[in-house]
Coordinates of C-alpha atoms and ligand atoms in Angstrom, one line a residue:
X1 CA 42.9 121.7 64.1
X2 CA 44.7 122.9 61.1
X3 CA 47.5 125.0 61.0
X4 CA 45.0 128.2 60.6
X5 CA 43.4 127.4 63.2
X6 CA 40.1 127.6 61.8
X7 CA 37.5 124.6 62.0
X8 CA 34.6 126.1 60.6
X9 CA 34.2 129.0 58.4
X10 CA 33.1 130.9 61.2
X11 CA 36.7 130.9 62.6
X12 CA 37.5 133.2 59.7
X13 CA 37.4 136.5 61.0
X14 CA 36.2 138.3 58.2
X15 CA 32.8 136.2 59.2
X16 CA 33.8 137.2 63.0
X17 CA 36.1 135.0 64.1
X18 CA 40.1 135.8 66.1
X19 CA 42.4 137.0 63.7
X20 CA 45.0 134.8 62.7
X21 CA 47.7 137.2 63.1
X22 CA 48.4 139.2 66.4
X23 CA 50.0 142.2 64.6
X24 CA 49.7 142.7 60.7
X25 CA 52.0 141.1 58.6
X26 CA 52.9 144.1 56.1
X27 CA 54.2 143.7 52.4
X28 CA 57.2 145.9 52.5
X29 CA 58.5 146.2 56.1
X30 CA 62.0 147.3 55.8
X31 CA 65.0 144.9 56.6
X32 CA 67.5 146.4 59.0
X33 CA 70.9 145.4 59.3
X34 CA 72.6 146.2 62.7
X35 CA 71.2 148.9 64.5
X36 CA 74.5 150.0 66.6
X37 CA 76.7 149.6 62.9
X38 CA 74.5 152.4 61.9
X39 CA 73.9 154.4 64.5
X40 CA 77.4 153.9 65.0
X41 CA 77.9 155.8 61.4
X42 CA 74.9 158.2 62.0
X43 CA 77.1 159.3 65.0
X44 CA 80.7 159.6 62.7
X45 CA 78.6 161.5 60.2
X46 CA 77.1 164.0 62.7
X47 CA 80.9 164.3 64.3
X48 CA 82.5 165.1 60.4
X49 CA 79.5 167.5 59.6
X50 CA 79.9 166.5 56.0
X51 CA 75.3 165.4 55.9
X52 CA 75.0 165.1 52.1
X53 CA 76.5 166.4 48.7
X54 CA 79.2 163.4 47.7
X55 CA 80.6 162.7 51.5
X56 CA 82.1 159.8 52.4
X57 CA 79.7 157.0 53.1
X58 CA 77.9 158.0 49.4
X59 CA 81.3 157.4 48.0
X60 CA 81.7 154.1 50.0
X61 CA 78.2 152.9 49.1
X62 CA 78.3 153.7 45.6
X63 CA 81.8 151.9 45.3
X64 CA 79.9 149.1 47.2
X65 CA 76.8 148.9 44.9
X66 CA 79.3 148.5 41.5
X67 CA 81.6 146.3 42.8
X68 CA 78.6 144.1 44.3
X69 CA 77.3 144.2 40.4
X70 CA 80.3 144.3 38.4
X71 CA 79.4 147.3 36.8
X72 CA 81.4 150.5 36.2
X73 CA 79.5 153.6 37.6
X74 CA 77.1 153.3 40.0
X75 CA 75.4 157.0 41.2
X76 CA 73.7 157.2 44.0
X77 CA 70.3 159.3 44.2
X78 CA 67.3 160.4 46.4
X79 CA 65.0 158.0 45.5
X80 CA 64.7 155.6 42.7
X81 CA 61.9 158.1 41.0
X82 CA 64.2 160.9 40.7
X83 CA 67.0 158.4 39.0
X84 CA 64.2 157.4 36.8
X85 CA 64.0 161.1 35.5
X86 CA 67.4 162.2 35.5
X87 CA 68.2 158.1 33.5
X88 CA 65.6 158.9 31.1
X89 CA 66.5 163.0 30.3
X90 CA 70.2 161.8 30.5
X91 CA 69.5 159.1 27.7
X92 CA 68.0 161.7 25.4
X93 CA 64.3 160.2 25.7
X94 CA 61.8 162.5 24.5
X95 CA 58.8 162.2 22.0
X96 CA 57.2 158.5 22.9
X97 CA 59.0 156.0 25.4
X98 CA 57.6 152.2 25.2
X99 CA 57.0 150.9 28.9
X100 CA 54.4 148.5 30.3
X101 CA 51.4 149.6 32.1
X102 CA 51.9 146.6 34.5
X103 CA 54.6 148.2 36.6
X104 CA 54.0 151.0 39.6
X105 CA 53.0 154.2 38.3
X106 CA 56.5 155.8 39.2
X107 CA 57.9 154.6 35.7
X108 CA 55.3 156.0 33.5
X109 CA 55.5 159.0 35.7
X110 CA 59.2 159.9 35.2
X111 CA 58.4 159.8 31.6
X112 CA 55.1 162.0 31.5
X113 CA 56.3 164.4 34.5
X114 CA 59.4 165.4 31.1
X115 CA 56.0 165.6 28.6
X116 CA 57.6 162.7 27.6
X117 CA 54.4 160.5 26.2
X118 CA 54.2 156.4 28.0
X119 CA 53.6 154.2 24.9
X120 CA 52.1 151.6 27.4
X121 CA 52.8 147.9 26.2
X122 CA 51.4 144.6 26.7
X123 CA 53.5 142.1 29.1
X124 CA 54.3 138.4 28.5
X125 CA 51.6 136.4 30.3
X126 CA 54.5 134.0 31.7
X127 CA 56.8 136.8 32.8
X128 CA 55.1 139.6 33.3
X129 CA 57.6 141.6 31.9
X130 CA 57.6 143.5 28.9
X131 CA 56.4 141.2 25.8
X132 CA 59.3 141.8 22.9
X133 CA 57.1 140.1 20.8
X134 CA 54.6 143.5 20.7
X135 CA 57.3 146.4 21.0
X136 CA 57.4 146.5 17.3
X137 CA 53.9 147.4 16.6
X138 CA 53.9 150.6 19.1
X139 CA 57.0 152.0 17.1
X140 CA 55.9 155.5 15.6
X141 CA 58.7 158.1 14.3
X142 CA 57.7 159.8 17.6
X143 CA 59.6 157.0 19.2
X144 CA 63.4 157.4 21.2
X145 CA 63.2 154.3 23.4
X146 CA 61.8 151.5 25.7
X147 CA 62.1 151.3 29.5
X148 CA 61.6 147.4 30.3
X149 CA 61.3 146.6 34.1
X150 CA 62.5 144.0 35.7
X151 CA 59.5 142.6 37.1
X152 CA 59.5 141.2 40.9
X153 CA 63.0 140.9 40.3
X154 CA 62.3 138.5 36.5
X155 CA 64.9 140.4 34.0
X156 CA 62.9 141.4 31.3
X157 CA 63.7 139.5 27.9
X158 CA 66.7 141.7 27.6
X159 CA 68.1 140.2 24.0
X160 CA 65.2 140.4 22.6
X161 CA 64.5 144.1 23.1
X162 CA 67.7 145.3 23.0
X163 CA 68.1 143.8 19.6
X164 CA 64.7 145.1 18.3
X165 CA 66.4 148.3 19.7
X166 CA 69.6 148.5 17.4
X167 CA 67.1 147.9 14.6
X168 CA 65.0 150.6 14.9
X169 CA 68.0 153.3 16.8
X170 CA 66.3 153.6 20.1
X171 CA 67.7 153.8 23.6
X172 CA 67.3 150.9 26.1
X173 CA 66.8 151.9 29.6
X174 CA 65.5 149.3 32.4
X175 CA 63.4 149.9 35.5
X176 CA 65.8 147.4 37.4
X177 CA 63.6 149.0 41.5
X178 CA 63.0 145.5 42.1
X179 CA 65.9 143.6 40.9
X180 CA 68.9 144.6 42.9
X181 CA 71.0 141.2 43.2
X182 CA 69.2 139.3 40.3
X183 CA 71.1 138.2 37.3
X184 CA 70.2 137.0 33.7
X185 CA 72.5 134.2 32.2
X186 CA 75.1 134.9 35.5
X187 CA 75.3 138.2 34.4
X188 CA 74.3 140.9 37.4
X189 CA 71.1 143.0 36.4
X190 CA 72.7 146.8 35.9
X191 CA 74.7 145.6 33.2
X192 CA 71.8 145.4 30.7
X193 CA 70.8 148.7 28.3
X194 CA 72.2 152.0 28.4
X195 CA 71.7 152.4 32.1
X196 CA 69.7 150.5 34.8
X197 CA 67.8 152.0 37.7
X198 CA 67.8 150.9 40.9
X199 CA 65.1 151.9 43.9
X200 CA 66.5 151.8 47.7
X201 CA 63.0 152.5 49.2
X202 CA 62.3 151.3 53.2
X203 CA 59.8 148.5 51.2
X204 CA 62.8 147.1 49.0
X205 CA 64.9 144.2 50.3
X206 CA 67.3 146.3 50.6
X207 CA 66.9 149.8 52.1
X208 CA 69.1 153.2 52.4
X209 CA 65.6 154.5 54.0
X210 CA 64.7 156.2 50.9
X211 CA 67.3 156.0 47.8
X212 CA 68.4 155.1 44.6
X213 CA 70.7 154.6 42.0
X214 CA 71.5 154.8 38.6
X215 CA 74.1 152.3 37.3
X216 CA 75.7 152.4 33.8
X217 CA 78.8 151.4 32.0
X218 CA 78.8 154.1 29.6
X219 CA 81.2 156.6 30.8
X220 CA 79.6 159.5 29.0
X221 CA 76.3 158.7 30.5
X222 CA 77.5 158.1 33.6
X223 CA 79.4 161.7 33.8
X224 CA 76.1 163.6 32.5
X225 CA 74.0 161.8 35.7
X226 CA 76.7 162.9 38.1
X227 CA 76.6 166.4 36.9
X228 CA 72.5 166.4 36.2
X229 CA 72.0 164.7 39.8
X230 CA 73.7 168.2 41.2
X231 CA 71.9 170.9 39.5
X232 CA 74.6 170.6 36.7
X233 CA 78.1 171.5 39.1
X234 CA 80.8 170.9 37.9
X235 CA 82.8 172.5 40.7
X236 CA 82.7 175.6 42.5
X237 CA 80.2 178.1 41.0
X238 CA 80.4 176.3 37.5
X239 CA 77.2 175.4 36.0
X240 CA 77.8 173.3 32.7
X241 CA 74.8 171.2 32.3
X242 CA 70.9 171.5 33.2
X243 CA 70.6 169.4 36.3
X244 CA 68.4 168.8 39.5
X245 CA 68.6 168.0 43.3
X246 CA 68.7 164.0 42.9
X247 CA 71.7 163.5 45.9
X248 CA 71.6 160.7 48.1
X249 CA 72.3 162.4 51.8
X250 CA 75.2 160.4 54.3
X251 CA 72.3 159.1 56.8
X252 CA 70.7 157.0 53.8
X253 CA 74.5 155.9 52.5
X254 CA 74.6 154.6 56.2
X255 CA 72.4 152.7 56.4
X256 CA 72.8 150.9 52.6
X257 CA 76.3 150.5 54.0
X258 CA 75.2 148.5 57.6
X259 CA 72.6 146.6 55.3
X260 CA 75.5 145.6 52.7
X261 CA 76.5 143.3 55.7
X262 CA 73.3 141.6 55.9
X263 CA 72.6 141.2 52.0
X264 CA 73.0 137.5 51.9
X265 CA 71.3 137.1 55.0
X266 CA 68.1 139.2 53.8
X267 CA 68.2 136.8 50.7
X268 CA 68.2 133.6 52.3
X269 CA 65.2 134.3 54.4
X270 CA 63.9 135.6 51.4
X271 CA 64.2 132.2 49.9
X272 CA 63.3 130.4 52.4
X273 CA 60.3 132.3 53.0
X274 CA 59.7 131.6 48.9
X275 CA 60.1 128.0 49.6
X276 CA 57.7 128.0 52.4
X277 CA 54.7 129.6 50.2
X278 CA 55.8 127.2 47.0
X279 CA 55.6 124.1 49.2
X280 CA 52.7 125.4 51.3
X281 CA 50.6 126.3 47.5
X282 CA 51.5 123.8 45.7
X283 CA 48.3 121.7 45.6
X284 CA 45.8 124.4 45.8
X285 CA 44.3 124.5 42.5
X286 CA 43.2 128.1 41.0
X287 CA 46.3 129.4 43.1
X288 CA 49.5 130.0 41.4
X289 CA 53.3 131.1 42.9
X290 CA 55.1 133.4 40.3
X291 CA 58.2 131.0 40.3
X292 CA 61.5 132.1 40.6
X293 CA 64.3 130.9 38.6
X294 CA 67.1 129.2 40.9
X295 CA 69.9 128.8 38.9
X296 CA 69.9 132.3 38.7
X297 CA 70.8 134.9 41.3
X298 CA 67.8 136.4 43.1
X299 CA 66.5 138.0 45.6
X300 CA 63.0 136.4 46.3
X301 CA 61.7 139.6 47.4
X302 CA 58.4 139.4 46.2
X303 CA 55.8 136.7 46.7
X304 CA 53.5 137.3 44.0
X305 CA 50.5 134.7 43.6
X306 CA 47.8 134.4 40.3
X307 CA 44.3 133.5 41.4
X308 CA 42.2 132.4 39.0
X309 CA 38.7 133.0 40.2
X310 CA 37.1 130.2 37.8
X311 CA 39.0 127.9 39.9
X312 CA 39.5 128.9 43.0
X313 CA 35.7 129.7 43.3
X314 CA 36.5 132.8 45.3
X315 CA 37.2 136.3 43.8
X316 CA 41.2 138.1 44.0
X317 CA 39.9 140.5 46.0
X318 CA 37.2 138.4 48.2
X319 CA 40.8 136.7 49.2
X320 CA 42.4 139.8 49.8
X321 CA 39.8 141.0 52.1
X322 CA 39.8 137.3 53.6
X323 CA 43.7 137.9 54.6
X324 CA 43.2 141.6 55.6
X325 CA 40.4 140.5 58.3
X326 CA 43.1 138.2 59.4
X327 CA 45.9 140.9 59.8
X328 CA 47.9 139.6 56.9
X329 CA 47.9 142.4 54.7
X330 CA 48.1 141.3 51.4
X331 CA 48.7 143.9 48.3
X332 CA 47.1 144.2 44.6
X333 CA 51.0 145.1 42.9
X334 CA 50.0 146.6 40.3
X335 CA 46.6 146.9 40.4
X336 CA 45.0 148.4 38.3
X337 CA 48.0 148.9 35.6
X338 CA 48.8 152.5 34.9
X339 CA 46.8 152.5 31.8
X340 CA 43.8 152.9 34.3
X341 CA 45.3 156.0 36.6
X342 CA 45.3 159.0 36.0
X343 CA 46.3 161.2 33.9
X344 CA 47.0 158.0 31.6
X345 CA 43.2 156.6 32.0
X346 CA 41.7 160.3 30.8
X347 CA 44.5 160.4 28.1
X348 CA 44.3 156.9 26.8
X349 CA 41.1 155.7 27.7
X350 CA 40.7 152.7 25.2
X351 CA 44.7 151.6 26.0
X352 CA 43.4 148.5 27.7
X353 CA 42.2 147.0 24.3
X354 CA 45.9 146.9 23.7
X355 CA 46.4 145.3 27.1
X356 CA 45.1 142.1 27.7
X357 CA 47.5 140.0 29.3
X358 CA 48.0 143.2 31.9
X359 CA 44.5 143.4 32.8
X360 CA 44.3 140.0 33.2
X361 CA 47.3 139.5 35.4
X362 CA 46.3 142.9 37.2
X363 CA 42.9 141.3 37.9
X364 CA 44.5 138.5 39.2
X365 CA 47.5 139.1 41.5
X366 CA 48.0 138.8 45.1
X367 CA 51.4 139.8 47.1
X368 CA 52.0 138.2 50.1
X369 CA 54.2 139.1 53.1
X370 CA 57.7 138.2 53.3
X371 CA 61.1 139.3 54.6
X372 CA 62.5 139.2 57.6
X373 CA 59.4 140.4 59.5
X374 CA 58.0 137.3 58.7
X375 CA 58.4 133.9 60.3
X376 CA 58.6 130.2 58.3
X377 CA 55.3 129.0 60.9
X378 CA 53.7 132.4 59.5
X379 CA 54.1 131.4 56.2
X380 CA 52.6 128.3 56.5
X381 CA 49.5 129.4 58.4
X382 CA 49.0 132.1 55.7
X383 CA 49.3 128.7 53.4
X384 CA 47.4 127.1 55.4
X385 CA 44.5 129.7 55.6
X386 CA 44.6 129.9 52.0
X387 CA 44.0 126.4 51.7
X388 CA 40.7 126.3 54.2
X389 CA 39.4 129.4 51.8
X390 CA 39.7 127.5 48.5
X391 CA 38.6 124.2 50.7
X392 CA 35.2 126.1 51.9
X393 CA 34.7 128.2 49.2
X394 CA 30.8 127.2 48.9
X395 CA 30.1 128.2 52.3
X396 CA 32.3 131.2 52.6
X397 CA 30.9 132.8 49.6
X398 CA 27.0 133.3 50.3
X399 CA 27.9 134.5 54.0
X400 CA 30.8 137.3 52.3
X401 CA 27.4 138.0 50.0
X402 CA 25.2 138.6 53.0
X403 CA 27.7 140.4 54.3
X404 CA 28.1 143.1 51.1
X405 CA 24.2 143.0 51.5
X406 CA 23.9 144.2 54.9
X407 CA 26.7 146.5 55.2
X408 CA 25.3 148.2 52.2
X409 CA 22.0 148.7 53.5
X410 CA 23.3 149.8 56.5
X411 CA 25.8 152.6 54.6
X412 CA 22.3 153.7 52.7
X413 CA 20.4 154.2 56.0
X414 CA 23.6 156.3 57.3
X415 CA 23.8 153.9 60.2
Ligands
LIG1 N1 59.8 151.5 39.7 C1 59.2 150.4 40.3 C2 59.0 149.2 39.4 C3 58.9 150.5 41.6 O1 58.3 149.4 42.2 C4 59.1 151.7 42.4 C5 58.8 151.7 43.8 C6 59.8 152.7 41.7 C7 60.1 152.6 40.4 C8 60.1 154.0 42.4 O2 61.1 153.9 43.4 P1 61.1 154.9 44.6 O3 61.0 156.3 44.1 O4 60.0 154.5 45.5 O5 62.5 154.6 45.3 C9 55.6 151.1 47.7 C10 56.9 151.9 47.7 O6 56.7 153.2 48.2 C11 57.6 152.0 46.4 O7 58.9 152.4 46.6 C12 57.5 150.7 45.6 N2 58.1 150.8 44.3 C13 56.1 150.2 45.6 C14 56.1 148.8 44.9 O8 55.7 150.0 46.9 P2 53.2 151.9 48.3 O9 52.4 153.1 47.9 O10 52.6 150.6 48.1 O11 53.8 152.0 49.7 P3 53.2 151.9 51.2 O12 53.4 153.2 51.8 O13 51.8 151.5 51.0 O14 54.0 150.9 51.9 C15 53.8 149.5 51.7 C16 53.9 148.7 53.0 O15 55.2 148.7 53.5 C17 53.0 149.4 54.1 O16 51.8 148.8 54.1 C18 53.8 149.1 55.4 C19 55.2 148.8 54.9 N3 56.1 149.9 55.3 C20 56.3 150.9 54.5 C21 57.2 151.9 54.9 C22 57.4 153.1 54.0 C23 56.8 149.7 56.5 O17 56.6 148.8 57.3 N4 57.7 150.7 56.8 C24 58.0 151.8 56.1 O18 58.8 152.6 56.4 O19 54.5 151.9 47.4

């Protein structure tokens, strides 16, 4: 028996068989450092009454956050969304922003929810981040800047667009949600463009619940997010700038502050999870690991696999549907690109044209669990399951087929 435990193709359950997992295996289930260190803090917080607006642990975290990335002002927010908006309004984007489609919908949303228009751009097939080489073509005199994001934790090719950038006066902002502890030639993503922006959410790595951050080494900048992050305060009943509720509240500092302690720890099972699918993959044809670079600093966080149907003689999404029967709940980041949502899709319908390497890659990828939820023997049986798929292929295929068939029939006669 393999390590799927599935001898014939009847084993699968998707065609009926156990599942392979007793409890789904989730992309994104939060890592949490040390339960009593932050009730422990919930408890201080409740006893100094101070809940949000600047207290204590929001001053401790953000402290935490630049020192941990060398950078000079780190300001907490909400959500990573809501720094998004206030990075973006802050920078003095307006008219037409450059930003790939392939990324989730929250960046191209904190650009059209200012009537600021997403000039969506085609990514590098290798990366997956923005492709420098195409920026230049999407420049109109509408243009004020490009938002690049930091794909699965890959910087984007930051010299490149920051110098087509200077040439043409526009601001550089990155999308940095997923690439909190990552670096680029040793140097810690948040140092790169104007201002980076970081996302805390429960699915991240690394969690404050729900949170955010904007991090900057431009003074000036940094002073105009602090004030427009609190409706524009600047002390006691004086408004001096247009602003917005973007705080971070003390529970969510709390708990980035317990998980600080457990950073490397999420990390390294992070990267050992990584090395569990690379190993596990590595001879299945049709099916390839997004690698990471090791000689850089990382955090592994997302397990992003290209299937390429031609080879693999199974469909993306028949082997998503494969891994869902079997509790391991697999996820289509970012299907279908943001070109194809709405209100981009009824604003720019023909975009894709533009967009072949993202509706390629979007057609393509799988995300597979990891974090600390998930276990080095899980890893391989998910490997290992893979591998039976691609292996029986010829027989799976006709019986998924009849499947389709009958259940369709059977949603036609209402049964
Ligand atoms: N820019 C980029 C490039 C981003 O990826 C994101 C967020 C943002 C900006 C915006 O940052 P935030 O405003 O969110 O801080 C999830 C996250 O909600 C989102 O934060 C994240 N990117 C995106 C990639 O993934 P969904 O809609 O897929 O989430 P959902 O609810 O389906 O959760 C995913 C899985 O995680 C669930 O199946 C189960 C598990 N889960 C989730 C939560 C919330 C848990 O186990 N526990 C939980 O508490 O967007």
């Amino acid at each position: 028996m393999n390590l799927c435990g599935k001898a014939v193709v009847g084993d699968l359950a998707i065609l009926g068989g156990a599942k392979l997992m007793a409890e789904p295996l989730h992309v994104g289930r939060p890592n949490i450092g040390n339960h009593k260190d932050f009730l422990g803090r919930v408890e201080a917080i409740l006893e100094r009454g101070w809940l949000t607006n600047r207290g204590q642990c929001v001053q401790e975290f953000e402290k935490r956050v630049a020192e941990y990335l060398g950078v000079k002002h780190c300001i907490a927010m909400c959500n990573g969304t809501v720094a998004l908006e206030i990075a973006i309004r802050a920078a003095g984007l307006k008219g037409e922003v450059i930003v790939p489609s392939f990324t989730f919908v929250a960046t191209a949303h904190a650009l059209q929810w200012q009537e600021i228009t997403p000039v969506f751009c085609d990514i590098d097939p290798v990366t997956g981040t923005i492709d420098p080489d195409q920026i230049e073509a999407m420049i109109t005199p509408r243009t004020t800047g490009i938002i690049g994001v930091h794909l699965w934790g890959r910087p984007c090719a930051t010299e490149k667009i920051e110098r087509i950038a200077a040439k043409h006066k526009l601001e550089v902002l990155y999308d940095a949600a997923h690439a909190f502890g990552c670096s680029q030639r040793g140097k810690m993503v948040g140092n790169f463009g104007a201002a980076e922006v970081l996302s805390f959410h429960a699915t991240k790595f690394f969690n404050t619940l729900e949170g955010g951050a904007v991090v900057t080494n431009d003074d000036g900048l940094a002073e105009k997010i602090r004030l427009m992050k609190n409706f524009g305060f600047s002390g006691y009943d004086n408004v001096i700038y247009i602003g917005t509720n973007g705080k971070m509240n003390e529970v969510s500092a709390a708990m980035g502050l317990t998980n600080f302690a457990h950073l490397s720890e999420f990390i390294e099972i992070n990267q050992r999870n990584y090395h569990a699918y690379r190993d596990g993959l590595a001879d299945l044809h049709g099916l390839a690991i997004f690698p990471y670079d090791e000689s850089e600093k990382s955090n592994y966080q997302y397990i992003a696999i290209e299937a390429d149907e031609r080879r693999t003689g199974l469909s993306r999404d028949a082997l998503i549907d494969i891994l869902h029967a079997e509790n391991v709940l697999a996820r289509r980041y970012f299907f279908p690109g943001c070109h194809r949502m709405q209100p981009y899709k009824a604003l720019f319908p023909h975009a894709g044209l533009l967009l072949p390497n993202t509706e390629r890659l979007a057609a393509r990828v799988i995300m597979l669990p990891t974090g600390s939820a998930v276990a080095t023997g899980q890893v391989e049986a998910i490997c290992d399951l893979l591998k039976y798929a691609l292996g029986h292929a010829d027989e799976i295929l006709p019986r998924l087929r009849h499947r389709a068939t009958v259940a369709g029939i059977a949603a036609k006669m209402g049964v």
